[in-house]
Short mmCIF file of C-alpha atoms in Angstrom, two decimals:
data_model
loop_
_atom_site.label_atom_id
_atom_site.label_comp_id
_atom_site.label_asym_id
_atom_site.label_seq_id
_atom_site.Cartn_x
_atom_site.Cartn_y
_atom_site.Cartn_z
CA MET A 1162 148.85 80.08 99.36
CA THR A 1163 148.06 77.20 97.11
CA GLY A 1164 145.66 77.49 94.18
CA PRO A 1165 143.18 77.34 92.70
CA PHE A 1166 141.52 80.49 94.01
CA VAL A 1167 138.06 82.03 93.81
CA LEU A 1168 137.68 85.81 93.95
CA LYS A 1169 134.48 87.66 94.85
CA ALA A 1170 133.36 91.30 94.64
CA ALA A 1171 129.94 92.30 95.97
CA GLY A 1172 128.11 95.55 96.49
CA GLN A 1173 126.19 98.11 94.46
CA VAL A 1174 126.71 99.67 91.06
CA GLY A 1175 124.42 102.67 90.92
CA ASN A 1176 121.28 101.39 92.59
CA THR A 1177 121.74 97.76 91.54
CA SER A 1178 123.19 95.06 93.76
CA VAL A 1179 125.87 92.95 92.09
CA THR A 1180 128.02 89.96 92.96
CA TYR A 1181 130.90 89.08 90.64
CA TYR A 1182 133.13 86.01 90.85
CA SER A 1183 136.41 85.23 89.17
CA ALA A 1184 138.98 82.46 89.49
CA ALA A 1185 142.71 81.88 89.28
CA THR A 1186 145.16 79.00 89.33
CA GLN A 1187 148.51 78.62 91.05
CA ALA A 1188 150.17 79.92 87.89
CA ASP A 1189 148.29 83.22 88.21
CA LEU A 1190 149.96 84.17 91.50
CA GLY A 1191 151.63 87.55 91.10
CA GLY A 1192 149.71 88.30 87.91
CA THR A 1193 146.54 90.14 86.93
CA VAL A 1194 143.14 88.49 87.38
CA ASN A 1195 140.07 90.53 86.50
CA VAL A 1196 136.79 90.47 88.43
CA THR A 1197 134.02 91.62 86.09
CA PRO A 1198 130.57 90.55 84.89
CA PHE A 1199 132.37 88.58 82.17
CA THR A 1200 134.58 86.64 84.60
CA ASN A 1201 131.42 85.91 86.57
CA MET A 1202 129.98 84.33 83.41
CA ILE A 1203 133.17 82.29 82.98
CA VAL A 1204 132.97 80.85 86.50
CA SER A 1205 129.21 80.29 86.22
CA ASN A 1206 129.65 78.30 83.01
CA ILE A 1207 132.29 76.15 84.68
CA ALA A 1208 130.00 75.55 87.69
CA ALA A 1209 126.99 74.96 85.40
CA GLN A 1210 124.94 77.31 87.56
CA MET A 1211 125.19 80.91 88.66
CA ALA A 1212 128.43 81.35 90.61
CA GLU A 1213 126.60 83.24 93.35
CA THR A 1214 124.29 80.27 93.89
CA TYR A 1215 127.04 77.69 93.62
CA PHE A 1216 129.36 79.29 96.16
CA SER A 1217 126.56 80.14 98.58
CA ASN A 1218 126.44 76.41 99.31
CA PRO A 1219 129.27 75.70 101.80
CA ALA A 1220 129.49 72.12 100.54
CA ASN A 1221 130.73 73.37 97.17
CA ILE A 1222 133.72 75.19 98.62
CA ALA A 1223 135.46 71.84 98.97
CA ASN A 1224 135.05 71.28 95.21
CA ILE A 1225 137.12 74.27 94.12
CA GLY A 1226 140.20 72.14 93.49
CA THR A 1227 138.42 69.94 90.96
CA LEU A 1228 136.16 72.69 89.56
CA ILE A 1229 138.74 75.40 88.83
CA THR A 1230 141.45 73.87 86.65
CA PRO A 1231 143.71 75.55 84.07
CA THR A 1232 141.93 73.67 81.28
CA ALA A 1233 138.45 74.58 82.51
CA LEU A 1234 139.36 78.26 82.85
CA THR A 1235 141.01 78.40 79.43
CA ASN A 1236 138.11 76.68 77.65
CA ALA A 1237 135.44 78.80 79.38
CA GLN A 1238 137.34 82.04 78.66
CA ILE A 1239 137.78 81.17 74.98
CA ALA A 1240 134.11 80.16 74.63
CA LEU A 1241 132.88 83.42 76.14
CA LYS A 1242 135.28 85.49 74.05
CA GLU A 1243 133.95 83.83 70.89
CA LYS A 1244 130.39 84.49 72.03
CA LEU A 1245 131.20 88.17 72.63
CA GLN A 1246 133.29 88.58 69.46
CA PRO A 1247 130.77 90.81 67.61
CA VAL A 1248 130.71 93.44 70.38
CA LEU A 1249 134.45 93.13 71.03
CA ALA A 1250 135.16 93.72 67.34
CA ALA A 1251 132.66 96.58 67.15
CA LEU A 1252 134.63 98.47 69.79
CA GLY A 1253 138.07 97.61 68.43
CA VAL A 1254 139.10 95.10 71.09
CA ASN A 1255 141.90 92.84 69.88
CA SER A 1256 140.83 89.23 69.36
CA SER A 1257 143.83 88.06 71.40
CA ILE A 1258 142.45 89.56 74.62
CA ASP A 1259 142.12 87.28 77.64
CA LEU A 1260 138.90 88.31 79.40
CA LEU A 1261 140.20 86.79 82.60
CA ARG A 1262 143.76 88.10 82.71
CA THR A 1263 144.36 91.02 80.34
CA SER A 1264 144.64 94.21 82.38
CA PHE A 1265 142.69 97.25 81.18
CA ALA A 1266 142.25 100.86 82.25
CA ALA A 1267 138.96 102.21 83.59
CA ASP A 1268 138.93 104.89 80.89
CA HIS A 1269 135.80 103.93 78.91
CA THR A 1270 137.81 102.61 75.96
CA GLY A 1271 138.57 99.08 74.79
CA LEU A 1272 137.31 96.36 77.12
CA ASP A 1273 136.14 99.02 79.59
CA ALA A 1274 133.89 100.45 76.86
CA VAL A 1275 132.47 96.97 76.23
CA LEU A 1276 131.68 96.65 79.93
CA ASP A 1277 130.08 100.11 79.79
CA LEU A 1278 127.84 99.31 76.84
CA VAL A 1279 126.99 95.65 77.50
CA LYS A 1280 124.84 95.21 80.59
CA VAL A 1281 125.00 91.70 82.05
CA GLU A 1282 121.89 90.59 83.95
CA THR A 1283 121.82 87.28 85.81
CA ASN A 1284 118.78 85.28 86.87
CA THR A 1285 119.59 82.85 89.67
CA ASN A 1286 116.23 81.10 89.24
CA THR A 1287 116.62 80.26 85.55
CA ASN A 1288 120.44 80.26 85.39
CA ILE A 1289 120.21 82.42 82.29
CA VAL A 1290 122.43 85.44 81.66
CA THR A 1291 120.94 88.17 79.49
CA LEU A 1292 123.22 90.65 77.76
CA LYS A 1293 121.67 94.00 76.82
CA ASN A 1294 122.70 97.23 75.21
CA ALA A 1295 123.07 99.46 78.29
CA LEU A 1296 121.84 102.54 76.44
CA THR A 1297 118.78 101.03 74.73
CA SER A 1298 117.92 97.82 76.65
CA VAL A 1299 117.98 95.89 73.35
CA VAL A 1300 118.81 92.23 74.06
CA LEU A 1301 122.12 91.28 72.45
CA GLY A 1302 122.13 87.64 73.49
CA THR A 1303 121.64 85.10 76.27
CA ASP A 1304 123.70 82.38 77.91
CA ASN A 1305 122.25 79.39 79.72
CA VAL A 1306 125.12 78.54 82.06
CA THR A 1307 123.79 75.04 82.77
CA THR A 1308 124.58 73.86 79.25
CA ALA A 1309 127.22 74.39 76.57
CA THR A 1310 124.72 74.13 73.72
CA ASP A 1311 124.38 77.91 73.34
CA ASP A 1312 128.06 78.75 73.76
CA LYS A 1313 128.50 79.01 69.98
CA GLN A 1314 125.56 81.42 69.62
CA ALA A 1315 127.33 84.74 69.25
CA VAL A 1316 125.69 87.89 70.51
CA VAL A 1317 124.60 90.62 68.13
CA ALA A 1318 126.16 94.07 68.31
CA THR A 1319 123.00 96.12 67.80
CA GLY A 1320 123.79 99.70 68.77
CA VAL A 1321 127.20 98.78 70.18
CA THR A 1322 129.36 101.15 68.17
CA THR A 1323 132.30 103.47 68.65
CA GLU A 1324 129.81 106.33 68.26
CA ALA A 1325 127.76 104.96 71.17
CA ALA A 1326 130.93 104.62 73.24
CA THR A 1327 131.81 108.24 72.46
CA ASP A 1328 128.29 109.33 73.41
CA LEU A 1329 128.65 107.52 76.71
CA GLN A 1330 131.95 109.28 77.33
CA LEU A 1331 130.16 112.61 76.78
CA VAL A 1332 127.57 111.64 79.40
CA LEU A 1333 130.29 110.78 81.90
CA ALA A 1334 132.16 113.98 81.03
CA LYS A 1335 129.04 115.90 82.04
CA LEU A 1336 129.19 114.14 85.39
CA ASP A 1337 132.83 115.17 85.70
CA ASN A 1338 131.83 118.78 84.96
CA PHE A 1339 129.27 118.58 87.77
CA ALA A 1340 131.99 117.43 90.17
CA LYS A 1341 134.48 120.08 89.00
CA LEU A 1342 132.08 122.82 90.09
CA PHE A 1343 132.83 121.75 93.67
CA ALA A 1344 136.51 120.91 93.21
CA THR A 1345 137.87 123.41 95.73
CA SER A 1346 134.92 125.51 96.89
CA VAL A 1347 131.17 125.96 96.65
CA PRO A 1348 130.19 127.48 93.27
CA SER A 1349 127.99 130.53 92.91
CA ILE A 1350 124.48 130.26 91.51
CA GLN A 1351 125.68 131.96 88.33
CA ALA A 1352 128.61 129.54 87.96
CA ILE A 1353 126.22 126.59 88.22
CA LYS A 1354 123.92 128.18 85.64
CA ASP A 1355 126.75 129.02 83.21
CA SER A 1356 128.56 125.67 83.51
CA GLY A 1357 126.80 124.10 80.54
CA THR A 1358 126.11 121.07 82.72
CA PHE A 1359 122.42 121.58 83.44
CA ASP A 1360 119.19 122.12 81.54
CA THR A 1361 118.19 125.44 83.08
CA SER A 1362 114.75 125.48 81.44
CA ALA A 1363 111.36 124.78 83.00
CA SER A 1364 111.92 121.09 82.12
CA PHE A 1365 114.38 120.75 85.00
CA MET A 1366 112.98 118.91 88.04
CA MET A 1367 114.97 117.77 91.07
CA SER A 1368 112.69 116.09 93.60
CA GLY A 1369 110.14 118.87 93.10
CA GLN A 1370 112.66 121.72 92.82
CA THR A 1371 113.06 124.09 89.88
CA PHE A 1372 116.54 124.72 88.53
CA ALA A 1373 116.72 128.06 90.36
CA GLN A 1374 115.85 126.37 93.66
CA PHE A 1375 118.33 123.55 93.02
CA ALA A 1376 121.14 125.96 92.12
CA THR A 1377 120.43 128.08 95.19
CA GLU A 1378 120.63 125.03 97.44
CA MET A 1379 123.79 123.73 95.77
CA SER A 1380 125.51 127.10 96.22
CA THR A 1381 125.30 126.66 100.01
CA GLN A 1382 126.38 123.01 100.33
CA GLN A 1383 129.83 123.17 101.92
CA ASP A 1384 129.80 119.41 102.48
CA LEU A 1385 129.92 118.90 98.68
CA VAL A 1386 133.38 120.46 98.27
CA GLY A 1387 135.57 117.78 96.70
CA LEU A 1388 132.53 116.15 95.09
CA LYS A 1389 133.13 112.73 93.55
CA PHE A 1390 130.90 110.27 91.70
CA SER A 1391 131.63 106.53 91.66
CA HIS A 1392 129.92 103.17 91.02
CA VAL A 1393 128.08 104.77 88.11
CA ASP A 1394 125.26 102.95 86.33
CA ILE A 1395 123.61 104.27 83.16
CA SER A 1396 120.40 102.96 81.64
CA PRO A 1397 117.51 104.17 79.47
CA ASP A 1398 114.43 105.52 81.19
CA ALA A 1399 111.43 103.28 81.87
CA ASN A 1400 109.95 104.08 78.44
CA ASN A 1401 113.22 103.73 76.49
CA THR A 1402 112.80 107.34 75.40
CA PRO A 1403 115.39 108.27 72.74
CA ASP A 1404 118.13 110.63 73.97
CA VAL A 1405 117.11 110.23 77.62
CA LEU A 1406 119.28 108.35 80.13
CA ILE A 1407 118.99 107.69 83.86
CA LEU A 1408 122.26 107.75 85.76
CA THR A 1409 122.69 106.52 89.31
CA ALA A 1410 125.91 106.81 91.29
CA VAL A 1411 127.51 106.94 94.70
CA VAL A 1412 128.28 110.48 95.87
CA SER A 1413 131.17 111.36 98.19
CA SER A 1414 133.25 114.44 98.97
CA ASN A 1415 135.99 115.77 101.23
CA THR A 1416 133.45 115.59 104.06
CA GLU A 1417 133.84 112.04 105.36
CA ALA A 1418 130.21 111.71 106.44
CA MET A 1419 129.06 112.65 102.94
CA LEU A 1420 128.29 109.29 101.36
CA ASP A 1421 125.04 108.89 99.50
CA ARG A 1422 123.46 107.87 96.21
CA ILE A 1423 122.10 110.12 93.51
CA ARG A 1424 119.82 109.67 90.54
CA LEU A 1425 120.14 112.02 87.56
CA ARG A 1426 118.13 112.33 84.37
CA LEU A 1427 120.18 113.34 81.33
CA VAL A 1428 118.71 114.55 78.04
CA LYS A 1429 120.41 115.12 74.71
CA SER A 1430 119.58 118.52 73.27
CA GLY A 1431 121.27 120.04 70.25
CA GLY A 1432 123.88 117.30 70.31
CA ALA A 1433 124.83 117.98 73.94
CA TRP A 1434 123.91 116.03 77.05
CA LEU A 1435 122.44 118.06 79.93
CA VAL A 1436 121.51 117.13 83.49
CA GLN A 1437 117.76 117.69 83.92
CA GLY A 1438 117.64 117.03 87.66
CA ASP A 1439 116.36 113.62 88.67
CA GLY A 1440 113.08 114.08 86.79
CA LEU A 1441 111.05 113.37 89.94
CA LYS A 1442 108.31 115.45 91.58
CA ALA A 1443 109.16 114.11 95.04
CA ASP A 1444 112.17 112.88 96.93
CA VAL A 1445 111.68 109.10 96.75
CA SER A 1446 113.69 106.04 97.75
CA VAL A 1447 113.17 102.37 98.58
CA HIS A 1448 115.27 100.44 101.11
CA ALA A 1449 115.20 97.17 102.97
CA GLN A 1450 115.01 98.04 106.66
CA ALA A 1451 114.94 96.19 109.97
CA HIS A 1452 114.60 97.80 113.39
CA ARG A 1453 115.21 96.59 116.91
CA GLY A 1454 113.82 98.82 119.67
CA THR A 1455 113.98 99.09 123.44
CA TRP A 1456 111.76 101.02 125.84
CA ALA A 1457 111.81 102.27 129.41
CA ASN A 1458 109.37 104.11 131.68
CA SER A 1459 108.78 104.54 135.40
CA MET A 1460 107.26 101.05 135.53
CA GLY A 1461 110.16 99.16 133.94
CA SER A 1462 111.92 98.48 130.65
CA GLY A 1463 112.08 95.93 127.85
CA ALA A 1464 112.62 95.20 124.18
CA ASN A 1465 110.12 95.35 121.34
CA PRO A 1466 109.82 92.65 118.67
CA ILE A 1467 112.00 93.27 115.63
CA GLN A 1468 110.21 95.32 112.97
CA ASN A 1469 111.16 94.44 109.43
CA GLY A 1470 110.12 95.26 105.90
CA LEU A 1471 110.40 97.89 103.17
CA SER A 1472 111.08 101.54 103.91
CA ILE A 1473 109.43 103.75 101.28
CA PHE A 1474 110.44 107.39 101.57
CA ILE A 1475 108.26 109.88 99.68
CA ASP A 1476 108.65 113.59 100.43
CA PRO A 1477 106.69 115.94 98.12
CA PHE A 1478 107.37 119.11 100.13
CA GLU A 1479 109.28 121.01 97.43
CA PHE A 1480 106.74 120.19 94.72
CA ASN A 1481 103.76 121.01 96.91
CA SER A 1482 105.34 124.33 97.86
CA ASN A 1483 105.73 125.13 94.17
CA VAL A 1484 102.09 124.26 93.55
CA ILE A 1485 101.06 126.62 96.33
CA ASN A 1486 103.16 129.48 94.93
CA GLY A 1487 101.84 128.90 91.41
CA THR A 1488 105.04 127.58 89.83
CA PHE A 1489 103.53 124.14 89.14
CA SER A 1490 99.95 123.07 88.45
CA GLY A 1491 98.02 119.82 88.80
CA GLY A 1492 97.35 119.93 92.52
CA GLN A 1493 99.47 119.06 95.52
CA ILE A 1494 100.66 115.51 96.11
CA ALA A 1495 98.44 114.09 98.85
CA SER A 1496 99.00 110.34 98.64
CA ALA A 1497 100.83 107.59 96.78
CA LEU A 1498 100.27 104.03 95.62
CA VAL A 1499 103.31 101.75 95.65
CA THR A 1500 103.30 98.45 93.75
CA GLY A 1501 105.98 95.86 93.18
CA PRO A 1502 107.26 92.45 94.30
CA GLY A 1503 105.65 91.38 97.57
CA LEU A 1504 103.09 94.19 97.70
CA GLY A 1505 100.11 92.44 96.10
CA ALA A 1506 97.66 95.00 94.72
CA GLY A 1507 99.72 97.79 96.24
CA VAL A 1508 100.26 99.78 99.42
CA THR A 1509 99.00 103.32 99.99
CA PHE A 1510 100.67 106.27 101.70
CA ASP A 1511 99.16 109.55 102.85
CA GLN A 1512 100.36 112.76 104.46
CA ALA A 1513 102.15 112.40 107.79
CA THR A 1514 101.22 114.75 110.61
CA GLN A 1515 103.94 117.18 111.71
CA ASP A 1516 106.19 115.97 108.88
CA THR A 1517 106.57 116.74 105.18
CA TRP A 1518 106.74 113.13 104.00
CA LEU A 1519 104.04 110.54 103.34
CA LYS A 1520 103.35 107.83 105.91
CA LEU A 1521 101.94 104.33 105.61
CA ALA A 1522 98.18 104.87 105.40
CA GLY A 1523 95.97 103.54 108.17
CA GLN A 1524 98.56 103.98 110.92
CA SER A 1525 97.88 106.14 113.96
CA TYR A 1526 101.57 107.09 114.08
CA ASN A 1527 104.05 108.27 111.46
CA THR A 1528 105.98 105.48 109.78
CA ASN A 1529 107.13 104.80 106.25
CA LEU A 1530 107.99 101.16 106.95
CA ILE A 1531 105.81 98.58 105.21
CA PRO A 1532 105.97 95.69 107.71
CA GLU A 1533 106.53 92.07 106.82
CA CYS A 1534 103.26 90.17 106.42
CA THR A 1535 102.54 87.91 109.37
CA THR A 1536 99.87 85.27 109.91
CA ALA A 1537 97.47 88.15 110.55
CA LEU A 1538 97.65 89.41 106.98
CA THR A 1539 96.71 92.97 106.14
CA ALA A 1540 96.71 94.79 102.83
CA GLN A 1541 99.40 97.16 104.09
CA CYS A 1542 102.29 94.68 104.37
CA VAL A 1543 105.07 93.14 102.28
CA ASN A 1544 105.41 89.43 101.60
CA ILE A 1545 109.19 89.19 101.81
CA ALA A 1546 109.21 85.72 100.23
CA GLU A 1547 107.98 87.40 97.02
CA THR A 1548 110.57 90.19 97.01
CA VAL A 1549 113.65 89.88 94.81
CA ASP A 1550 117.09 91.42 94.55
CA ASN A 1551 116.98 94.42 92.19
CA GLY A 1552 113.19 94.36 92.27
CA VAL A 1553 111.47 97.35 90.68
CA TYR A 1554 108.77 99.29 92.56
CA THR A 1555 106.38 101.72 90.91
CA ILE A 1556 105.37 104.83 92.84
CA VAL A 1557 102.28 106.68 91.60
CA LEU A 1558 101.84 110.09 93.23
CA LYS A 1559 98.25 111.31 93.57
CA ASN A 1560 96.51 114.60 94.23
CA ALA A 1561 93.61 115.06 96.66
CA ALA A 1562 91.13 113.99 93.97
CA GLY A 1563 92.99 110.70 93.45
CA GLY A 1564 94.42 111.63 90.07
CA SER A 1565 98.01 110.78 89.21
CA VAL A 1566 100.42 113.70 89.06
CA ASN A 1567 103.27 111.60 87.61
CA GLY A 1568 101.57 109.57 84.90
CA SER A 1569 102.13 105.82 85.17
CA GLY A 1570 104.54 106.36 88.06
CA TYR A 1571 108.25 106.31 88.86
CA GLN A 1572 110.16 103.04 88.79
CA ILE A 1573 112.60 102.73 91.69
CA ARG A 1574 114.93 99.77 92.13
CA LEU A 1575 115.41 97.93 95.44
CA PRO A 1576 119.05 96.73 95.33
CA LYS A 1577 118.70 93.90 97.85
CA LYS A 1578 115.59 92.18 99.15
CA PRO A 1579 114.88 92.48 102.89
CA TYR A 1580 115.89 89.83 105.36
CA ALA A 1581 113.03 87.69 106.58
CA THR A 1582 112.36 88.46 110.23
CA SER A 1583 113.17 84.84 111.04
CA GLU A 1584 116.72 85.42 109.73
CA LEU A 1585 117.41 88.40 111.99
CA THR A 1586 119.17 88.16 115.33
CA ALA A 1587 120.09 90.82 117.89
CA ALA A 1588 123.77 90.39 116.99
CA MET A 1589 123.08 91.74 113.48
CA PHE A 1590 122.05 95.17 114.82
CA PRO A 1591 124.00 98.08 116.30
CA GLU A 1592 123.93 98.18 120.10
CA PHE A 1593 124.06 101.25 122.31
CA THR A 1594 126.70 101.10 125.02
CA SER A 1595 125.92 104.50 126.55
CA ILE A 1596 123.31 107.27 126.25
CA THR A 1597 123.81 110.25 128.55
CA ILE A 1598 122.68 113.84 129.05
CA ASP A 1599 125.36 116.12 130.43
CA GLY A 1600 127.24 112.99 131.49
CA GLN A 1601 124.33 111.31 133.31
CA PRO A 1602 122.69 108.13 131.96
CA ILE A 1603 119.25 109.03 130.58
CA THR A 1604 116.34 107.55 132.54
CA PRO A 1605 112.60 108.36 132.60
CA ASN A 1606 113.27 110.53 135.67
CA LEU A 1607 115.55 112.76 133.59
CA LEU A 1608 113.04 113.35 130.76
CA ALA A 1609 112.31 116.90 131.86
CA THR A 1610 116.00 117.79 131.52
CA LEU A 1611 116.06 117.04 127.77
CA ALA A 1612 115.72 120.74 127.01
CA VAL A 1613 117.38 123.45 124.94
CA GLY A 1614 121.01 123.97 125.88
CA LYS A 1615 121.62 120.36 126.85
CA THR A 1616 123.89 117.86 125.12
CA VAL A 1617 123.10 114.19 124.57
CA ALA A 1618 125.98 111.78 123.96
CA ALA A 1619 125.57 108.27 122.57
CA SER A 1620 128.08 105.52 121.90
CA TRP A 1621 127.64 102.09 120.37
CA THR A 1622 129.14 99.00 118.84
CA MET A 1623 128.47 98.21 115.19
CA PRO A 1624 128.50 94.69 113.66
CA SER A 1625 131.36 94.15 111.21
CA ALA A 1626 128.91 93.82 108.30
CA LEU A 1627 127.52 97.33 108.89
CA LYS A 1628 128.79 100.88 108.56
CA ALA A 1629 127.32 103.71 110.62
CA LYS A 1630 125.00 105.90 108.54
CA TYR A 1631 122.60 108.14 110.49
CA ALA A 1632 121.31 108.97 113.97
CA ASN A 1633 118.69 111.26 115.51
CA ILE A 1634 117.11 112.18 118.83
CA TRP A 1635 113.66 113.62 119.39
CA ALA A 1636 111.33 114.66 122.20
CA SER A 1637 107.59 115.31 122.38
CA GLY A 1638 104.86 116.34 124.79
CA ALA A 1639 101.82 114.60 126.23
CA ASN A 1640 99.65 115.39 123.18
CA GLY A 1641 102.25 114.02 120.78
CA THR A 1642 103.54 117.39 119.61
CA GLU A 1643 107.19 117.06 118.67
CA PHE A 1644 109.35 119.65 120.44
CA TYR A 1645 112.52 118.98 118.48
CA ARG A 1646 114.41 116.51 116.33
CA VAL A 1647 118.20 116.63 116.00
CA GLU A 1648 119.69 114.63 113.12
CA LYS A 1649 123.26 113.58 112.34
CA ASP A 1650 124.88 111.96 109.31
CA LEU A 1651 127.63 109.70 110.62
CA LEU A 1652 131.09 108.71 109.49
CA PRO A 1653 131.07 105.06 108.36
CA THR A 1654 133.48 104.19 111.19
CA ALA A 1655 131.76 106.29 113.88
CA THR A 1656 131.14 104.73 117.29
CA SER A 1657 129.76 107.81 119.07
CA VAL A 1658 127.90 111.06 118.46
CA LEU A 1659 127.03 114.28 120.30
CA PHE A 1660 123.63 115.95 119.89
CA ALA A 1661 123.43 119.61 120.90
CA ILE A 1662 119.80 120.58 121.60
CA GLU A 1663 119.85 124.12 120.24
CA GLU A 1664 116.17 124.85 119.71
CA GLY A 1665 112.78 123.58 120.80
CA SER A 1666 110.15 124.24 123.43
CA GLY A 1667 108.11 122.49 126.09
CA THR A 1668 108.80 119.88 128.74
CA PRO A 1669 109.22 116.42 127.16
CA THR A 1670 107.08 113.51 128.37
CA SER A 1671 108.62 111.08 125.87
CA ALA A 1672 111.84 110.96 123.89
CA GLY A 1673 113.75 108.63 121.62
CA ILE A 1674 117.01 107.96 119.87
CA TRP A 1675 117.60 106.20 116.54
CA LEU A 1676 120.84 104.74 115.14
CA GLU A 1677 121.15 103.26 111.68
CA GLY A 1678 123.84 101.19 109.96
CA THR A 1679 123.94 99.97 106.36
CA ASP A 1680 125.45 96.91 104.76
CA SER A 1681 127.26 96.76 101.41
CA TYR A 1682 123.93 96.41 99.60
CA GLY A 1683 122.29 99.41 101.26
CA ARG A 1684 120.08 97.41 103.63
CA ARG A 1685 119.47 99.40 106.80
CA LEU A 1686 119.55 97.86 110.25
CA ALA A 1687 118.62 100.22 113.07
CA VAL A 1688 118.33 100.24 116.84
CA SER A 1689 116.26 102.69 118.86
CA GLY A 1690 115.66 103.61 122.46
CA TYR A 1691 112.38 105.08 123.73
CA ILE A 1692 111.67 106.51 127.17
CA SER A 1693 108.47 107.90 128.64
CA GLN A 1694 107.05 108.79 132.02
#
């Protein structure tokens, strides 16, 4: 290999999509080169625009040899180090450090502590980097990468102290304690209660569950043995409430198919940080989703147009159950209003039939996908051109009288904006290669055989940009009553699945299968098959 080189790391930290660049010269071969938010600033300042924007233009790849030079890297690294000197000094980082090349441990000390406490936010439209205190959201400084005029404007170190770094370590230690409960086995309810990890009071709320309900559920989750948290992001809550932090992370375990994201609310009480659930009255999430479907019946078969948009999942079942049993007051959650980039005045959801979650209002069928706005605009659609990476959506949950049951709403981040439908091609989706029942390819003529005791097998190919995530099969009768739904979480590398139909009733007149893959940013691309008589 011959330098210079450009390095790239992309994916999610917590629930935020990130892309970091770094660079190296021929002399760096065999040595350490960091890839961090700070190295991304170094490369962006050299390119005089955000590195992500610069390198997304194929024409600029040919310029790497003249762009990335030893002198340019040295000058940009020194300039950024001088700009960051107040926060580096506040956390005891030696002034001789090379932000590009000095190796450091991921132990929340030294440079790692600086990266913990200084949140770097980039705006590709303005080419301005904003540096904030990760625990308070106080702006520490900015950097316009298109010009060198602000390079000498050092950041302030407001709230960036060794005490804050220690406090952050205590928060992360609480996360470690959570994981240790599942180190080798499933803990008992009492062990969870006595761990000192959780706020066991009535203030605990986990997607509508009380602490007792949460602990009971956790004590049965065998797939959590070997629990691990990674890609952790910590930030203040939406109101910058003192001694309250929101933590998001990737969750994995010894069970390979166990790969998900979690949100936790932590509160400081009596000098100790405690996990207070997620602080939400419903299970909520926001994802970019695209879906390609096929159909078949006795008259023929075909493909449906690609459906694309925002998937908003809102399930208030646990909270509503606790309202019914008298644990909570304020009325059951009956609907929701979702606002945010691309949604205009907002989109409404109401209770789905035969399901616990809320569906897109005004639809005759159950769906939580807000479709992309077309030329035939409706209020219940998303203008994808107005969506943004890391866009924030507000979800206001309402009772039957229309009153909010969660104040001004929950703010949920969308890591990556949806593709525009015009960008999507069939090759970007998973593709079924076989769907059989007891070894026979499923056709409309075999619908009646999709009964209890049967096994459905499906296999597929997955595009290289996707990892398998989830699959289900379902069947229903002539009046739309669902007889059964069998769901499977998939290994990321899975190419097949078996569904055992163990319970259900009735003779199906329609049935379907759904397969979902996710990319590195959490966008979901799914394929489905539907058959009917």
